[in-house]
Amino acid sequence: MTKPSLLILPGDGIGPEVMAEVRKIIGWFGERRGLAFDVSEDLVGGCAYDKHGTPLHDDTMAKAQEVDAVLLGAVGGPKYDSLDFSVKPERGLLRLRKEMDLFSNLRPAQCFDALADFSSLKKDVVAGLDIMIVRELTSGVYFGEPRGIFKEGNERVGINTQRYTESEIARVARSAFELAMRRDKKLCSMEKANVMESGILWRDVVTEVGKDYPEAELSHMYADAGAMQLTRWPKQFDVIVTDNLFGDLLSDLAAMLTGSLGMLPSASLGAPMASGRPKALYEPVHGSAPDIAGQGKANPIACILSFAMALRYSFDQGDEATRLETAIETVLAKGLRTADLMGPEGGSAVSTSGMGDAIVAALDASI
Ligand code: NAD
């Protein structure tokens, strides 16, 4: 049987440091669970620019299109700040997302009990929280035409256009329903159908797609009310689907319910490939953290949780993904913390590799 393929792009700054810990986890699943991957590694971002003069070489792009999933660390750093916009490290990441046509962005907000005190909300509001925001990523107001700053009489006018086709809404809705069916079968769609025609169309199309998922409970909410409900009682939700702009805001809001940037994974999914798997890019939400790069201080959990998402959503290994998440929960419950997770009471932090080793030990103990 051919092994599933995984392209690893560690990138810049803390990217290679956190990815080294993910490689330990990947190795563990190969050795101990018979879940071996065909892993290749390549450059993206500033390191690719240093070698090739471009943040993403065409060969790397071609590889990303062929593999079953791409796992990315982070890109960027002060060394590259003065580069021309066209070759900035972030352009490599944007090219991957665009050419793989990754229209469905999954941002979980999951609160590990041991970290519930990190939230700005009351502990009982966030403890045990596990919701998923699905954001449309390739259309809407960030891409619609006309756009620009134009002269109108004596003053300038700034224009952006919210534009969605039925097919763009339908494909992200389908992706969200599929996800809901693997979870609690509850989907809440958020738009502003009260004031925006694109919102009326969004609600219509999501309702229509919902007819293919009779077991899923679909609800609709205005996005502003959704923001209030997310901070009031987030546990009422399971999966939320929304457009690019509202998703940008709501996913940041929901993610921060749970505390540190070093804990937040993400996935971006596209259309199914011949294998039936969606095109997929998994990456932590954080950047390359130049302020702590090279010091062994980075929290690898966001990147490890991104691999857990790959296990669940690309490789149909939901039980193994849960095993990995439980191992992380166990390690945190024992009080192990990287520096970003240290509370005001202090204590001694473990290093990036110390955290990775502890998670591997917890995995060992799980079998
Ligand atoms: P950042 O996410 O890199 O860092 C913000 C703060 O969070 C820093 O204090 C950092 O030390 C801390 N932090 C981030 N990840 C952490 C982790 N895993 N463990 C512990 N602490 C962590 O954002 P920034 O400082 O605004 O950007 C730095 C560089 O990263 C810039 O070049 C930016 O363009 C780039 N960036 C890349 C991505 C990406 O690759 N997806 C995302 C955001 C920013």
Tab-separated table of C-alpha atoms and ligand atoms in Angstrom:
chain	number	residue	atom	x	y	z
A	1	MET	CA	0.000	0.000	0.000
A	2	THR	CA	1.406	3.438	-0.834
A	3	LYS	CA	1.988	5.674	2.136
A	4	PRO	CA	0.099	8.981	2.317
A	5	SER	CA	2.350	11.872	1.337
A	6	LEU	CA	3.127	14.922	3.408
A	7	LEU	CA	5.131	17.959	2.283
A	8	ILE	CA	6.739	19.801	5.185
A	9	LEU	CA	7.619	23.469	4.734
A	10	PRO	CA	9.189	24.665	8.020
A	11	GLY	CA	9.826	28.228	6.757
A	12	ASP	CA	11.555	30.899	8.833
A	13	GLY	CA	12.144	31.985	12.441
A	14	ILE	CA	10.580	29.541	14.899
A	15	GLY	CA	9.059	27.558	11.988
A	16	PRO	CA	11.938	25.012	11.822
A	17	GLU	CA	12.043	24.764	15.650
A	18	VAL	CA	8.371	23.881	16.073
A	19	MET	CA	8.422	21.656	12.995
A	20	ALA	CA	11.297	19.599	14.483
A	21	GLU	CA	8.876	18.636	17.279
A	22	VAL	CA	6.159	17.729	14.769
A	23	ARG	CA	8.660	15.449	13.046
A	24	LYS	CA	9.161	13.593	16.350
A	25	ILE	CA	5.376	13.082	16.544
A	26	ILE	CA	5.179	11.946	12.916
A	27	GLY	CA	8.012	9.496	13.624
A	28	TRP	CA	6.146	8.189	16.676
A	29	PHE	CA	2.976	7.477	14.688
A	30	GLY	CA	5.069	5.648	12.070
A	31	GLU	CA	6.904	3.503	14.607
A	32	ARG	CA	4.213	2.884	17.204
A	33	ARG	CA	0.922	3.054	15.303
A	34	GLY	CA	1.932	1.743	11.880
A	35	LEU	CA	0.893	5.076	10.414
A	36	ALA	CA	3.842	5.894	8.191
A	37	PHE	CA	3.938	8.922	5.911
A	38	ASP	CA	5.998	9.596	2.828
A	39	VAL	CA	7.495	12.855	4.112
A	40	SER	CA	9.362	15.356	1.944
A	41	GLU	CA	10.666	18.741	2.997
A	42	ASP	CA	11.229	21.983	1.116
A	43	LEU	CA	11.680	25.730	1.479
A	44	VAL	CA	9.118	28.517	1.714
A	45	GLY	CA	9.366	32.181	2.662
A	46	GLY	CA	12.600	34.007	3.415
A	47	CYS	CA	14.760	30.866	3.329
A	48	ALA	CA	13.434	30.086	-0.169
A	49	TYR	CA	14.195	33.654	-1.218
A	50	ASP	CA	17.762	33.311	0.111
A	51	LYS	CA	18.306	30.179	-1.993
A	52	HIS	CA	16.208	30.787	-5.111
A	53	GLY	CA	15.435	34.523	-5.172
A	54	THR	CA	11.719	33.720	-4.808
A	55	PRO	CA	9.678	32.878	-1.674
A	56	LEU	CA	8.209	29.803	-3.372
A	57	HIS	CA	10.028	27.971	-6.152
A	58	ASP	CA	7.866	26.554	-8.985
A	59	ASP	CA	9.091	23.029	-8.140
A	60	THR	CA	7.885	23.431	-4.546
A	61	MET	CA	4.521	24.701	-5.791
A	62	ALA	CA	4.236	21.666	-8.076
A	63	LYS	CA	5.054	19.315	-5.174
A	64	ALA	CA	2.412	20.999	-2.985
A	65	GLN	CA	-0.183	20.311	-5.684
A	66	GLU	CA	0.694	16.607	-5.755
A	67	VAL	CA	0.941	15.614	-2.092
A	68	ASP	CA	-1.938	14.543	0.158
A	69	ALA	CA	-1.289	17.387	2.588
A	70	VAL	CA	1.097	20.291	3.184
A	71	LEU	CA	2.254	21.213	6.693
A	72	LEU	CA	3.755	24.695	7.049
A	73	GLY	CA	5.624	26.310	9.963
A	74	ALA	CA	5.779	30.100	9.569
A	75	VAL	CA	7.338	32.637	7.219
A	76	GLY	CA	8.894	36.083	7.507
A	77	GLY	CA	11.319	38.052	9.628
A	78	PRO	CA	12.941	41.480	9.900
A	79	LYS	CA	15.732	40.454	7.509
A	80	TYR	CA	13.167	40.442	4.692
A	81	ASP	CA	11.161	43.563	5.628
A	82	SER	CA	12.803	45.772	2.994
A	83	LEU	CA	12.321	43.325	0.100
A	84	ASP	CA	10.071	44.245	-2.793
A	85	PHE	CA	6.435	43.292	-2.112
A	86	SER	CA	6.503	40.732	-4.940
A	87	VAL	CA	9.185	38.605	-3.244
A	88	LYS	CA	8.317	39.083	0.428
A	89	PRO	CA	8.170	35.782	2.368
A	90	GLU	CA	4.379	36.086	2.847
A	91	ARG	CA	3.933	35.994	-0.941
A	92	GLY	CA	5.054	32.359	-0.863
A	93	LEU	CA	2.261	31.475	1.532
A	94	LEU	CA	-0.301	33.488	-0.435
A	95	ARG	CA	0.734	31.744	-3.649
A	96	LEU	CA	0.239	28.330	-2.030
A	97	ARG	CA	-3.245	29.277	-0.807
A	98	LYS	CA	-4.235	30.810	-4.147
A	99	GLU	CA	-2.910	28.164	-6.544
A	100	MET	CA	-4.208	25.303	-4.394
A	101	ASP	CA	-7.559	27.185	-4.366
A	102	LEU	CA	-8.003	26.687	-0.624
A	103	PHE	CA	-11.438	28.194	-0.149
A	104	SER	CA	-12.349	26.763	3.243
A	105	ASN	CA	-10.372	27.958	6.257
A	106	LEU	CA	-10.865	25.988	9.466
A	107	ARG	CA	-10.000	27.713	12.726
A	108	PRO	CA	-10.790	25.734	15.865
A	109	ALA	CA	-11.297	27.383	19.241
A	110	GLN	CA	-10.534	24.650	21.695
A	111	CYS	CA	-9.868	25.287	25.355
A	112	PHE	CA	-7.727	22.812	27.237
A	113	ASP	CA	-8.977	22.725	30.830
A	114	ALA	CA	-5.484	23.297	32.195
A	115	LEU	CA	-5.319	26.632	30.354
A	116	ALA	CA	-8.843	27.904	31.063
A	117	ASP	CA	-7.411	30.596	33.363
A	118	PHE	CA	-5.600	32.118	30.366
A	119	SER	CA	-8.834	33.301	28.802
A	120	SER	CA	-10.073	36.821	29.368
A	121	LEU	CA	-13.514	35.264	29.946
A	122	LYS	CA	-14.716	33.470	33.084
A	123	LYS	CA	-13.400	29.940	33.460
A	124	ASP	CA	-16.822	28.237	33.273
A	125	VAL	CA	-17.570	30.050	29.987
A	126	VAL	CA	-14.508	28.610	28.228
A	127	ALA	CA	-13.516	25.382	30.038
A	128	GLY	CA	-14.064	22.446	27.685
A	129	LEU	CA	-14.874	24.728	24.736
A	130	ASP	CA	-14.463	23.026	21.345
A	131	ILE	CA	-15.886	24.898	18.374
A	132	MET	CA	-14.820	25.348	14.761
A	133	ILE	CA	-15.142	28.430	12.581
A	134	VAL	CA	-15.196	27.803	8.823
A	135	ARG	CA	-14.267	30.968	6.953
A	136	GLU	CA	-14.643	31.380	3.179
A	137	LEU	CA	-11.127	32.318	2.100
A	138	THR	CA	-10.894	33.078	-1.609
A	139	SER	CA	-13.765	35.445	-2.426
A	140	GLY	CA	-15.948	38.162	-0.889
A	141	VAL	CA	-15.045	41.745	-0.118
A	142	TYR	CA	-11.266	41.173	-0.079
A	143	PHE	CA	-11.352	40.187	-3.753
A	144	GLY	CA	-14.529	41.749	-5.289
A	145	GLU	CA	-14.356	44.323	-8.095
A	146	PRO	CA	-14.588	47.275	-8.376
A	147	ARG	CA	-12.105	48.168	-5.707
A	148	GLY	CA	-9.796	51.117	-5.229
A	149	ILE	CA	-9.604	54.722	-4.160
A	150	PHE	CA	-11.213	57.009	-6.751
A	151	LYS	CA	-11.761	60.721	-7.154
A	152	GLU	CA	-15.387	61.825	-6.907
A	153	GLY	CA	-15.811	65.580	-7.290
A	154	ASN	CA	-13.608	67.242	-4.701
A	155	GLU	CA	-12.931	64.216	-2.560
A	156	ARG	CA	-11.669	60.647	-2.729
A	157	VAL	CA	-13.862	57.620	-2.278
A	158	GLY	CA	-12.652	54.187	-1.147
A	159	ILE	CA	-14.503	51.235	-2.653
A	160	ASN	CA	-14.518	47.510	-1.944
A	161	THR	CA	-17.137	45.152	-3.255
A	162	GLN	CA	-18.701	42.218	-1.465
A	163	ARG	CA	-19.361	39.660	-4.196
A	164	TYR	CA	-20.279	35.991	-3.918
A	165	THR	CA	-21.477	33.554	-6.573
A	166	GLU	CA	-23.821	30.717	-5.657
A	167	SER	CA	-21.125	28.138	-6.374
A	168	GLU	CA	-18.607	29.889	-4.103
A	169	ILE	CA	-21.111	29.853	-1.241
A	170	ALA	CA	-22.220	26.285	-1.962
A	171	ARG	CA	-18.718	24.789	-1.848
A	172	VAL	CA	-17.769	26.325	1.490
A	173	ALA	CA	-21.195	25.444	2.903
A	174	ARG	CA	-20.695	21.835	1.810
A	175	SER	CA	-17.264	21.769	3.416
A	176	ALA	CA	-18.795	23.075	6.690
A	177	PHE	CA	-21.651	20.546	6.614
A	178	GLU	CA	-19.171	17.705	6.024
A	179	LEU	CA	-17.236	18.888	9.048
A	180	ALA	CA	-20.361	19.235	11.180
A	181	MET	CA	-21.325	15.656	10.267
A	182	ARG	CA	-18.017	14.435	11.774
A	183	ARG	CA	-18.691	16.422	14.955
A	184	ASP	CA	-21.943	17.316	16.759
A	185	LYS	CA	-23.981	17.746	13.529
A	186	LYS	CA	-24.747	21.373	14.385
A	187	LEU	CA	-24.002	24.191	11.919
A	188	CYS	CA	-24.674	27.893	12.426
A	189	SER	CA	-24.340	30.114	9.340
A	190	MET	CA	-23.563	33.795	9.950
A	191	GLU	CA	-24.120	36.735	7.577
A	192	LYS	CA	-25.948	40.059	7.519
A	193	ALA	CA	-29.018	39.100	5.484
A	194	ASN	CA	-30.864	41.984	7.184
A	195	VAL	CA	-28.781	44.625	5.377
A	196	MET	CA	-26.776	42.901	2.586
A	197	GLU	CA	-28.039	41.213	-0.583
A	198	SER	CA	-24.967	38.979	-0.559
A	199	GLY	CA	-26.135	37.902	2.898
A	200	ILE	CA	-29.596	37.019	1.571
A	201	LEU	CA	-28.010	34.889	-1.165
A	202	TRP	CA	-25.634	33.327	1.379
A	203	ARG	CA	-28.549	32.292	3.611
A	204	ASP	CA	-30.527	30.910	0.619
A	205	VAL	CA	-27.647	28.825	-0.719
A	206	VAL	CA	-26.582	27.456	2.685
A	207	THR	CA	-30.200	26.436	3.328
A	208	GLU	CA	-30.334	24.732	-0.082
A	209	VAL	CA	-27.071	22.812	0.494
A	210	GLY	CA	-28.418	21.834	3.923
A	211	LYS	CA	-31.123	19.737	2.244
A	212	ASP	CA	-28.359	17.246	1.387
A	213	TYR	CA	-27.574	16.936	5.119
A	214	PRO	CA	-30.963	16.251	6.750
A	215	GLU	CA	-29.293	14.969	9.924
A	216	ALA	CA	-27.484	18.254	10.489
A	217	GLU	CA	-29.186	20.936	12.537
A	218	LEU	CA	-28.778	24.227	10.610
A	219	SER	CA	-29.351	27.632	12.181
A	220	HIS	CA	-28.743	31.173	10.929
A	221	MET	CA	-27.544	34.202	12.859
A	222	TYR	CA	-26.621	37.764	11.956
A	223	ALA	CA	-22.846	38.045	12.237
A	224	ASP	CA	-22.963	40.929	14.746
A	225	ALA	CA	-25.280	38.937	17.013
A	226	GLY	CA	-22.924	35.984	16.470
A	227	ALA	CA	-20.003	38.029	17.838
A	228	MET	CA	-22.043	38.791	20.962
A	229	GLN	CA	-23.082	35.175	21.416
A	230	LEU	CA	-19.495	33.983	20.959
A	231	THR	CA	-18.375	36.040	23.929
A	232	ARG	CA	-21.550	35.442	25.990
A	233	TRP	CA	-21.804	31.635	25.745
A	234	PRO	CA	-19.532	30.155	23.049
A	235	LYS	CA	-20.372	26.561	23.993
A	236	GLN	CA	-23.784	26.929	22.297
A	237	PHE	CA	-21.965	26.512	18.945
A	238	ASP	CA	-20.319	23.548	17.249
A	239	VAL	CA	-19.435	24.559	13.662
A	240	ILE	CA	-19.907	28.117	12.365
A	241	VAL	CA	-19.695	28.941	8.647
A	242	THR	CA	-19.298	32.492	7.452
A	243	ASP	CA	-17.845	34.674	4.701
A	244	ASN	CA	-14.315	35.977	4.311
A	245	LEU	CA	-14.694	39.309	6.135
A	246	PHE	CA	-16.903	38.161	9.019
A	247	GLY	CA	-14.814	34.987	9.282
A	248	ASP	CA	-11.638	37.030	9.611
A	249	LEU	CA	-13.084	38.857	12.621
A	250	LEU	CA	-15.047	36.029	14.218
A	251	SER	CA	-12.240	33.461	13.964
A	252	ASP	CA	-9.783	35.831	15.673
A	253	LEU	CA	-12.340	36.554	18.350
A	254	ALA	CA	-13.107	32.866	18.910
A	255	ALA	CA	-9.439	31.865	18.892
A	256	MET	CA	-8.571	34.374	21.564
A	257	LEU	CA	-11.276	32.985	23.845
A	258	THR	CA	-8.819	30.231	24.521
A	259	GLY	CA	-5.609	32.088	25.378
A	260	SER	CA	-2.198	31.890	23.714
A	261	LEU	CA	-1.168	32.304	20.087
A	262	GLY	CA	1.221	29.380	20.590
A	263	MET	CA	-1.774	27.031	20.918
A	264	LEU	CA	-3.760	27.824	17.756
A	265	PRO	CA	-3.760	25.504	14.724
A	266	SER	CA	-5.524	26.001	11.388
A	267	ALA	CA	-6.356	24.170	8.184
A	268	SER	CA	-7.179	25.466	4.725
A	269	LEU	CA	-9.006	23.036	2.484
A	270	GLY	CA	-9.796	23.033	-1.238
A	271	ALA	CA	-11.623	20.827	-3.702
A	272	PRO	CA	-11.331	17.029	-3.447
A	273	MET	CA	-8.422	15.474	-5.365
A	274	ALA	CA	-8.600	12.184	-7.297
A	275	SER	CA	-8.020	10.347	-3.986
A	276	GLY	CA	-11.171	11.946	-2.563
A	277	ARG	CA	-9.034	13.898	-0.059
A	278	PRO	CA	-9.378	17.678	-0.177
A	279	LYS	CA	-6.338	19.741	-1.130
A	280	ALA	CA	-5.033	20.810	2.226
A	281	LEU	CA	-2.579	23.118	3.955
A	282	TYR	CA	-2.150	22.887	7.734
A	283	GLU	CA	-0.333	25.593	9.684
A	284	PRO	CA	-0.221	27.253	13.088
A	285	VAL	CA	-1.909	30.665	13.274
A	286	HIS	CA	1.209	32.327	14.685
A	287	GLY	CA	4.025	33.888	12.669
A	288	SER	CA	7.781	33.359	12.733
A	289	ALA	CA	8.213	35.103	16.142
A	290	PRO	CA	11.649	36.626	15.419
A	291	ASP	CA	11.819	37.929	19.021
A	292	ILE	CA	12.223	34.373	20.366
A	293	ALA	CA	13.607	32.516	17.316
A	294	GLY	CA	16.650	30.330	17.943
A	295	GLN	CA	16.248	30.377	21.733
A	296	GLY	CA	14.295	27.148	22.282
A	297	LYS	CA	11.399	29.155	23.734
A	298	ALA	CA	8.738	28.603	21.057
A	299	ASN	CA	5.610	26.665	21.938
A	300	PRO	CA	5.337	23.802	19.407
A	301	ILE	CA	1.740	22.907	20.343
A	302	ALA	CA	0.017	25.035	17.637
A	303	CYS	CA	2.045	23.255	14.966
A	304	ILE	CA	1.512	19.829	16.572
A	305	LEU	CA	-2.243	20.499	16.753
A	306	SER	CA	-2.124	21.435	13.056
A	307	PHE	CA	-0.734	17.955	12.392
A	308	ALA	CA	-3.600	16.520	14.506
A	309	MET	CA	-5.994	18.356	12.175
A	310	ALA	CA	-4.207	16.757	9.199
A	311	LEU	CA	-4.663	13.319	10.782
A	312	ARG	CA	-8.381	14.000	11.183
A	313	TYR	CA	-9.279	15.886	8.008
A	314	SER	CA	-6.841	14.560	5.397
A	315	PHE	CA	-6.040	11.067	6.603
A	316	ASP	CA	-9.294	9.952	8.233
A	317	GLN	CA	-7.483	9.157	11.483
A	318	GLY	CA	-9.837	10.891	13.898
A	319	ASP	CA	-9.048	8.468	16.745
A	320	GLU	CA	-5.304	9.045	16.389
A	321	ALA	CA	-5.896	12.814	16.230
A	322	THR	CA	-7.815	12.527	19.511
A	323	ARG	CA	-4.957	10.451	20.967
A	324	LEU	CA	-2.535	13.276	20.120
A	325	GLU	CA	-4.834	15.991	21.512
A	326	THR	CA	-5.314	13.969	24.700
A	327	ALA	CA	-1.531	13.584	25.050
A	328	ILE	CA	-1.204	17.386	24.842
A	329	GLU	CA	-3.997	17.805	27.409
A	330	THR	CA	-2.186	15.355	29.740
A	331	VAL	CA	1.105	17.207	29.484
A	332	LEU	CA	-0.547	20.560	30.184
A	333	ALA	CA	-2.520	19.084	33.094
A	334	LYS	CA	0.793	17.973	34.628
A	335	GLY	CA	1.806	21.635	34.655
A	336	LEU	CA	4.378	21.615	31.850
A	337	ARG	CA	4.470	24.999	30.153
A	338	THR	CA	6.537	26.755	27.524
A	339	ALA	CA	7.391	30.371	28.392
A	340	ASP	CA	4.323	31.827	26.608
A	341	LEU	CA	2.037	29.797	28.901
A	342	MET	CA	3.615	30.837	32.184
A	343	GLY	CA	1.174	32.729	34.397
A	344	PRO	CA	2.064	35.733	36.569
A	345	GLU	CA	2.914	33.341	39.422
A	346	GLY	CA	6.010	32.274	37.429
A	347	GLY	CA	7.634	28.841	37.628
A	348	SER	CA	10.134	27.227	35.298
A	349	ALA	CA	9.332	26.787	31.653
A	350	VAL	CA	10.205	23.808	29.456
A	351	SER	CA	11.978	24.347	26.154
A	352	THR	CA	10.469	23.734	22.713
A	353	SER	CA	12.079	20.298	22.520
A	354	GLY	CA	11.202	19.585	26.174
A	355	MET	CA	7.536	20.095	25.311
A	356	GLY	CA	7.824	17.882	22.214
A	357	ASP	CA	9.527	15.121	24.224
A	358	ALA	CA	6.860	15.295	26.950
A	359	ILE	CA	4.100	14.916	24.346
A	360	VAL	CA	5.880	11.888	22.835
A	361	ALA	CA	6.170	10.379	26.349
A	362	ALA	CA	2.429	10.960	26.904
A	363	LEU	CA	1.744	9.256	23.560
A	364	ASP	CA	3.881	6.310	24.690
A	365	ALA	CA	1.821	6.084	27.860
A	366	SER	CA	-1.407	6.088	25.822
A	367	ILE	CA	-0.840	2.624	24.299
B	1	NAD	P1	4.096	36.404	15.548
B	1	NAD	O1	2.909	35.504	15.582
B	1	NAD	O2	5.294	35.882	14.893
B	1	NAD	O3	4.473	36.839	17.046
B	1	NAD	C1	3.604	37.582	17.899
B	1	NAD	C2	4.027	37.353	19.375
B	1	NAD	O4	3.620	36.036	19.769
B	1	NAD	C3	5.536	37.429	19.593
B	1	NAD	O5	5.794	37.998	20.834
B	1	NAD	C4	5.969	35.965	19.589
B	1	NAD	O6	7.123	35.722	20.364
B	1	NAD	C5	4.744	35.268	20.172
B	1	NAD	N1	4.598	33.905	19.607
B	1	NAD	C6	4.158	33.588	18.368
B	1	NAD	N2	4.177	32.265	18.196
B	1	NAD	C7	4.626	31.730	19.337
B	1	NAD	C8	4.886	30.392	19.767
B	1	NAD	N3	4.672	29.326	18.988
B	1	NAD	N4	5.386	30.214	21.009
B	1	NAD	C9	5.602	31.250	21.832
B	1	NAD	N5	5.372	32.544	21.492
B	1	NAD	C10	4.909	32.783	20.261
B	1	NAD	O7	3.597	37.750	14.841
B	1	NAD	P2	4.446	39.051	14.438
B	1	NAD	O8	5.476	39.345	15.480
B	1	NAD	O9	3.428	40.072	14.103
B	1	NAD	O10	5.177	38.665	13.076
B	1	NAD	C11	6.522	38.175	12.998
B	1	NAD	C12	6.806	37.744	11.571
B	1	NAD	O11	5.943	36.653	11.223
B	1	NAD	C13	6.522	38.842	10.538
B	1	NAD	O12	7.513	38.762	9.548
B	1	NAD	C14	5.160	38.475	9.989
B	1	NAD	O13	4.983	38.954	8.679
B	1	NAD	C15	5.226	36.962	10.025
B	1	NAD	N6	3.911	36.285	10.104
B	1	NAD	C16	3.819	35.104	9.444
B	1	NAD	C17	2.652	34.378	9.539
B	1	NAD	C18	2.591	33.036	8.854
B	1	NAD	O14	3.624	32.512	8.465
B	1	NAD	N7	1.431	32.443	8.718
B	1	NAD	C19	1.587	34.831	10.319
B	1	NAD	C20	1.740	36.033	11.016
B	1	NAD	C21	2.919	36.749	10.912
